[in-house]
Amino acid sequence: MKALKIVTVCTLLMSLLIGCGAKSDRYDTVMENKKLVLGVSADYPPFEFHATVNGKDEIVGFDIELAKEIAKDLGVPLEIKDMKFDSVVASVPTGKIDIAISGMDPTPDRQKAMDFSKPYYVAEAGVIVRAEDKDKYKSPEDMKGLKIGVQKGSTFEDVIGQIPEAKAELLNKVNDLVLALETKRIDAVLVEKPVAKSYEANRKELAVADVVLKPASDGYAVGMRKDSPKLVEAVNKTIDRLKSEGKLDEFITQATQLAESGE
């Protein structure tokens, strides 16, 4: 009987420990903390970037506007954490952030680590080159063997495989890649097409080549911690609303204009 009691007590303790260690839906964490923590890599105009707004440096962009709408629908304030892109991906499973909206494709590897919303934006690749080289490149074959810059941790690491014998230059920030292009350390940069267009508009020495590359996925999505169906449902509801209201098209247009203004 004594042994049975000990086993019973141990079983109850184990159940409590397992219950305490179990991860709750991240929606509940957001509601308990009374804030939504967003992770971004704010060097990717027009999706997320730094700009001077009313004399103050702020993180703005298409993804930021989407995050604001998600927070508004949840009824909580938004807190933004700026970090390297690979840190954004890693911070979702560890709980350092609630959601990741940073031009992120739901690749199979990322789907193992986090849940995703439905796509909110379908990506197209843009190829930034020096303006004097624009007419040289019309197809991936024209870029054979070139040194191509891509953001570390982005899906353009996969897209670069469409260029024969390309040599990848991996850096954390797009700005650093563009600087490497301008100083002729690399031959081109692969980024999101609106991002490429914004750099072209702001820097006369750069241009977007007429090279068509296939997207790495079906579109950008919001990343959340695994086993968070309530938060996924809430985010999808906001995306559906914004699509029906035409707000997502409005956001990308406004963000691109702001990025091109160079403010």
PDB file of N, CA, C and O in Angstrom, residues 95-127:
ATOM      1  N   GLY A  95      10.299  31.582 -28.116  1.00  0.00           N
ATOM      2  CA  GLY A  95       9.365  32.442 -27.412  1.00  0.00           C
ATOM      3  C   GLY A  95       9.858  33.857 -27.176  1.00  0.00           C
ATOM      4  O   GLY A  95       9.234  34.622 -26.444  1.00  0.00           O
ATOM      5  N   LYS A  96      10.980  34.251 -27.782  1.00  0.00           N
ATOM      6  CA  LYS A  96      11.480  35.617 -27.617  1.00  0.00           C
ATOM      7  C   LYS A  96      10.569  36.627 -28.314  1.00  0.00           C
ATOM      8  O   LYS A  96      10.537  37.796 -27.945  1.00  0.00           O
ATOM      9  N   ILE A  97       9.878  36.163 -29.352  1.00  0.00           N
ATOM     10  CA  ILE A  97       8.908  37.000 -30.048  1.00  0.00           C
ATOM     11  C   ILE A  97       7.620  36.191 -30.232  1.00  0.00           C
ATOM     12  O   ILE A  97       7.635  34.958 -30.170  1.00  0.00           O
ATOM     13  N   ASP A  98       6.514  36.898 -30.453  1.00  0.00           N
ATOM     14  CA  ASP A  98       5.222  36.227 -30.656  1.00  0.00           C
ATOM     15  C   ASP A  98       4.998  35.871 -32.120  1.00  0.00           C
ATOM     16  O   ASP A  98       4.490  34.789 -32.424  1.00  0.00           O
ATOM     17  N   ILE A  99       5.351  36.807 -33.002  1.00  0.00           N
ATOM     18  CA  ILE A  99       5.161  36.579 -34.428  1.00  0.00           C
ATOM     19  C   ILE A  99       6.372  37.100 -35.194  1.00  0.00           C
ATOM     20  O   ILE A  99       7.062  38.015 -34.740  1.00  0.00           O
ATOM     21  N   ALA A 100       6.618  36.501 -36.341  1.00  0.00           N
ATOM     22  CA  ALA A 100       7.675  36.962 -37.238  1.00  0.00           C
ATOM     23  C   ALA A 100       7.030  37.364 -38.553  1.00  0.00           C
ATOM     24  O   ALA A 100       6.361  36.551 -39.194  1.00  0.00           O
ATOM     25  N   ILE A 101       7.207  38.626 -38.920  1.00  0.00           N
ATOM     26  CA  ILE A 101       6.735  39.107 -40.226  1.00  0.00           C
ATOM     27  C   ILE A 101       7.906  39.859 -40.834  1.00  0.00           C
ATOM     28  O   ILE A 101       8.122  41.027 -40.557  1.00  0.00           O
ATOM     29  N   SER A 102       8.668  39.162 -41.655  1.00  0.00           N
ATOM     30  CA  SER A 102       9.903  39.762 -42.158  1.00  0.00           C
ATOM     31  C   SER A 102      10.216  39.234 -43.548  1.00  0.00           C
ATOM     32  O   SER A 102      11.296  38.718 -43.811  1.00  0.00           O
ATOM     33  N   GLY A 103       9.229  39.364 -44.464  1.00  0.00           N
ATOM     34  CA  GLY A 103       9.424  38.844 -45.807  1.00  0.00           C
ATOM     35  C   GLY A 103       9.766  37.366 -45.771  1.00  0.00           C
ATOM     36  O   GLY A 103      10.686  36.928 -46.455  1.00  0.00           O
ATOM     37  N   MET A 104       9.027  36.593 -44.977  1.00  0.00           N
ATOM     38  CA  MET A 104       9.396  35.204 -44.695  1.00  0.00           C
ATOM     39  C   MET A 104       8.562  34.208 -45.490  1.00  0.00           C
ATOM     40  O   MET A 104       7.326  34.237 -45.463  1.00  0.00           O
ATOM     41  N   ASP A 105       9.244  33.305 -46.188  1.00  0.00           N
ATOM     42  CA  ASP A 105       8.581  32.218 -46.900  1.00  0.00           C
ATOM     43  C   ASP A 105       8.438  31.008 -45.976  1.00  0.00           C
ATOM     44  O   ASP A 105       9.375  30.672 -45.243  1.00  0.00           O
ATOM     45  N   PRO A 106       7.292  30.323 -46.003  1.00  0.00           N
ATOM     46  CA  PRO A 106       7.113  29.129 -45.167  1.00  0.00           C
ATOM     47  C   PRO A 106       7.758  27.892 -45.793  1.00  0.00           C
ATOM     48  O   PRO A 106       7.089  26.993 -46.293  1.00  0.00           O
ATOM     49  N   THR A 107       9.070  27.844 -45.787  1.00  0.00           N
ATOM     50  CA  THR A 107       9.791  26.715 -46.367  1.00  0.00           C
ATOM     51  C   THR A 107       9.565  25.461 -45.512  1.00  0.00           C
ATOM     52  O   THR A 107       9.198  25.560 -44.339  1.00  0.00           O
ATOM     53  N   PRO A 108       9.793  24.269 -46.078  1.00  0.00           N
ATOM     54  CA  PRO A 108       9.616  23.031 -45.303  1.00  0.00           C
ATOM     55  C   PRO A 108      10.422  23.020 -44.004  1.00  0.00           C
ATOM     56  O   PRO A 108       9.916  22.586 -42.963  1.00  0.00           O
ATOM     57  N   ASP A 109      11.661  23.496 -44.038  1.00  0.00           N
ATOM     58  CA  ASP A 109      12.479  23.530 -42.822  1.00  0.00           C
ATOM     59  C   ASP A 109      11.879  24.451 -41.769  1.00  0.00           C
ATOM     60  O   ASP A 109      11.861  24.128 -40.575  1.00  0.00           O
ATOM     61  N   ARG A 110      11.397  25.611 -42.195  1.00  0.00           N
ATOM     62  CA  ARG A 110      10.799  26.550 -41.245  1.00  0.00           C
ATOM     63  C   ARG A 110       9.473  26.018 -40.704  1.00  0.00           C
ATOM     64  O   ARG A 110       9.116  26.284 -39.547  1.00  0.00           O
ATOM     65  N   GLN A 111       8.739  25.275 -41.520  1.00  0.00           N
ATOM     66  CA  GLN A 111       7.470  24.710 -41.075  1.00  0.00           C
ATOM     67  C   GLN A 111       7.671  23.659 -39.984  1.00  0.00           C
ATOM     68  O   GLN A 111       6.755  23.392 -39.213  1.00  0.00           O
ATOM     69  N   LYS A 112       8.858  23.093 -39.918  1.00  0.00           N
ATOM     70  CA  LYS A 112       9.164  22.150 -38.844  1.00  0.00           C
ATOM     71  C   LYS A 112       9.317  22.875 -37.509  1.00  0.00           C
ATOM     72  O   LYS A 112       9.093  22.281 -36.452  1.00  0.00           O
ATOM     73  N   ALA A 113       9.697  24.134 -37.578  1.00  0.00           N
ATOM     74  CA  ALA A 113       9.993  24.893 -36.357  1.00  0.00           C
ATOM     75  C   ALA A 113       8.866  25.818 -35.923  1.00  0.00           C
ATOM     76  O   ALA A 113       8.842  26.249 -34.765  1.00  0.00           O
ATOM     77  N   MET A 114       7.943  26.153 -36.826  1.00  0.00           N
ATOM     78  CA  MET A 114       6.889  27.099 -36.478  1.00  0.00           C
ATOM     79  C   MET A 114       5.640  26.881 -37.319  1.00  0.00           C
ATOM     80  O   MET A 114       5.669  26.219 -38.351  1.00  0.00           O
ATOM     81  N   ASP A 115       4.533  27.451 -36.859  1.00  0.00           N
ATOM     82  CA  ASP A 115       3.292  27.476 -37.621  1.00  0.00           C
ATOM     83  C   ASP A 115       3.280  28.733 -38.486  1.00  0.00           C
ATOM     84  O   ASP A 115       3.921  29.731 -38.147  1.00  0.00           O
ATOM     85  N   PHE A 116       2.511  28.678 -39.587  1.00  0.00           N
ATOM     86  CA  PHE A 116       2.426  29.828 -40.483  1.00  0.00           C
ATOM     87  C   PHE A 116       0.977  30.183 -40.798  1.00  0.00           C
ATOM     88  O   PHE A 116       0.096  29.312 -40.819  1.00  0.00           O
ATOM     89  N   SER A 117       0.780  31.452 -41.044  1.00  0.00           N
ATOM     90  CA  SER A 117      -0.510  31.923 -41.536  1.00  0.00           C
ATOM     91  C   SER A 117      -0.634  31.574 -43.008  1.00  0.00           C
ATOM     92  O   SER A 117       0.289  31.036 -43.621  1.00  0.00           O
ATOM     93  N   LYS A 118      -1.775  31.904 -43.585  1.00  0.00           N
ATOM     94  CA  LYS A 118      -1.916  31.819 -45.034  1.00  0.00           C
ATOM     95  C   LYS A 118      -1.037  32.904 -45.661  1.00  0.00           C
ATOM     96  O   LYS A 118      -0.708  33.904 -44.995  1.00  0.00           O
ATOM     97  N   PRO A 119      -0.621  32.759 -46.917  1.00  0.00           N
ATOM     98  CA  PRO A 119       0.232  33.785 -47.540  1.00  0.00           C
ATOM     99  C   PRO A 119      -0.482  35.135 -47.612  1.00  0.00           C
ATOM    100  O   PRO A 119      -1.681  35.202 -47.876  1.00  0.00           O
ATOM    101  N   TYR A 120       0.263  36.180 -47.347  1.00  0.00           N
ATOM    102  CA  TYR A 120      -0.302  37.529 -47.474  1.00  0.00           C
ATOM    103  C   TYR A 120       0.316  38.300 -48.639  1.00  0.00           C
ATOM    104  O   TYR A 120      -0.185  39.349 -49.036  1.00  0.00           O
ATOM    105  N   TYR A 121       1.424  37.763 -49.207  1.00  0.00           N
ATOM    106  CA  TYR A 121       2.069  38.433 -50.342  1.00  0.00           C
ATOM    107  C   TYR A 121       2.873  37.412 -51.124  1.00  0.00           C
ATOM    108  O   TYR A 121       3.658  36.656 -50.545  1.00  0.00           O
ATOM    109  N   VAL A 122       2.663  37.352 -52.434  1.00  0.00           N
ATOM    110  CA  VAL A 122       3.403  36.427 -53.288  1.00  0.00           C
ATOM    111  C   VAL A 122       4.691  37.095 -53.761  1.00  0.00           C
ATOM    112  O   VAL A 122       4.663  38.184 -54.341  1.00  0.00           O
ATOM    113  N   ALA A 123       5.800  36.435 -53.495  1.00  0.00           N
ATOM    114  CA  ALA A 123       7.116  37.018 -53.761  1.00  0.00           C
ATOM    115  C   ALA A 123       7.533  36.891 -55.220  1.00  0.00           C
ATOM    116  O   ALA A 123       7.252  35.907 -55.873  1.00  0.00           O
ATOM    117  N   GLU A 124       8.237  37.896 -55.699  1.00  0.00           N
ATOM    118  CA  GLU A 124       8.900  37.852 -56.999  1.00  0.00           C
ATOM    119  C   GLU A 124      10.342  38.294 -56.801  1.00  0.00           C
ATOM    120  O   GLU A 124      10.610  39.246 -56.080  1.00  0.00           O
ATOM    121  N   ALA A 125      11.257  37.607 -57.441  1.00  0.00           N
ATOM    122  CA  ALA A 125      12.678  37.940 -57.288  1.00  0.00           C
ATOM    123  C   ALA A 125      13.064  39.105 -58.189  1.00  0.00           C
ATOM    124  O   ALA A 125      12.653  39.178 -59.346  1.00  0.00           O
ATOM    125  N   GLY A 126      13.867  40.019 -57.629  1.00  0.00           N
ATOM    126  CA  GLY A 126      14.425  41.120 -58.409  1.00  0.00           C
ATOM    127  C   GLY A 126      15.939  41.012 -58.411  1.00  0.00           C
ATOM    128  O   GLY A 126      16.540  40.601 -57.415  1.00  0.00           O
ATOM    129  N   VAL A 127      16.557  41.353 -59.533  1.00  0.00           N
ATOM    130  CA  VAL A 127      18.014  41.258 -59.670  1.00  0.00           C
ATOM    131  C   VAL A 127      18.598  42.658 -59.787  1.00  0.00           C
ATOM    132  O   VAL A 127      18.413  43.347 -60.810  1.00  0.00           O
TER     133      VAL A 127
END
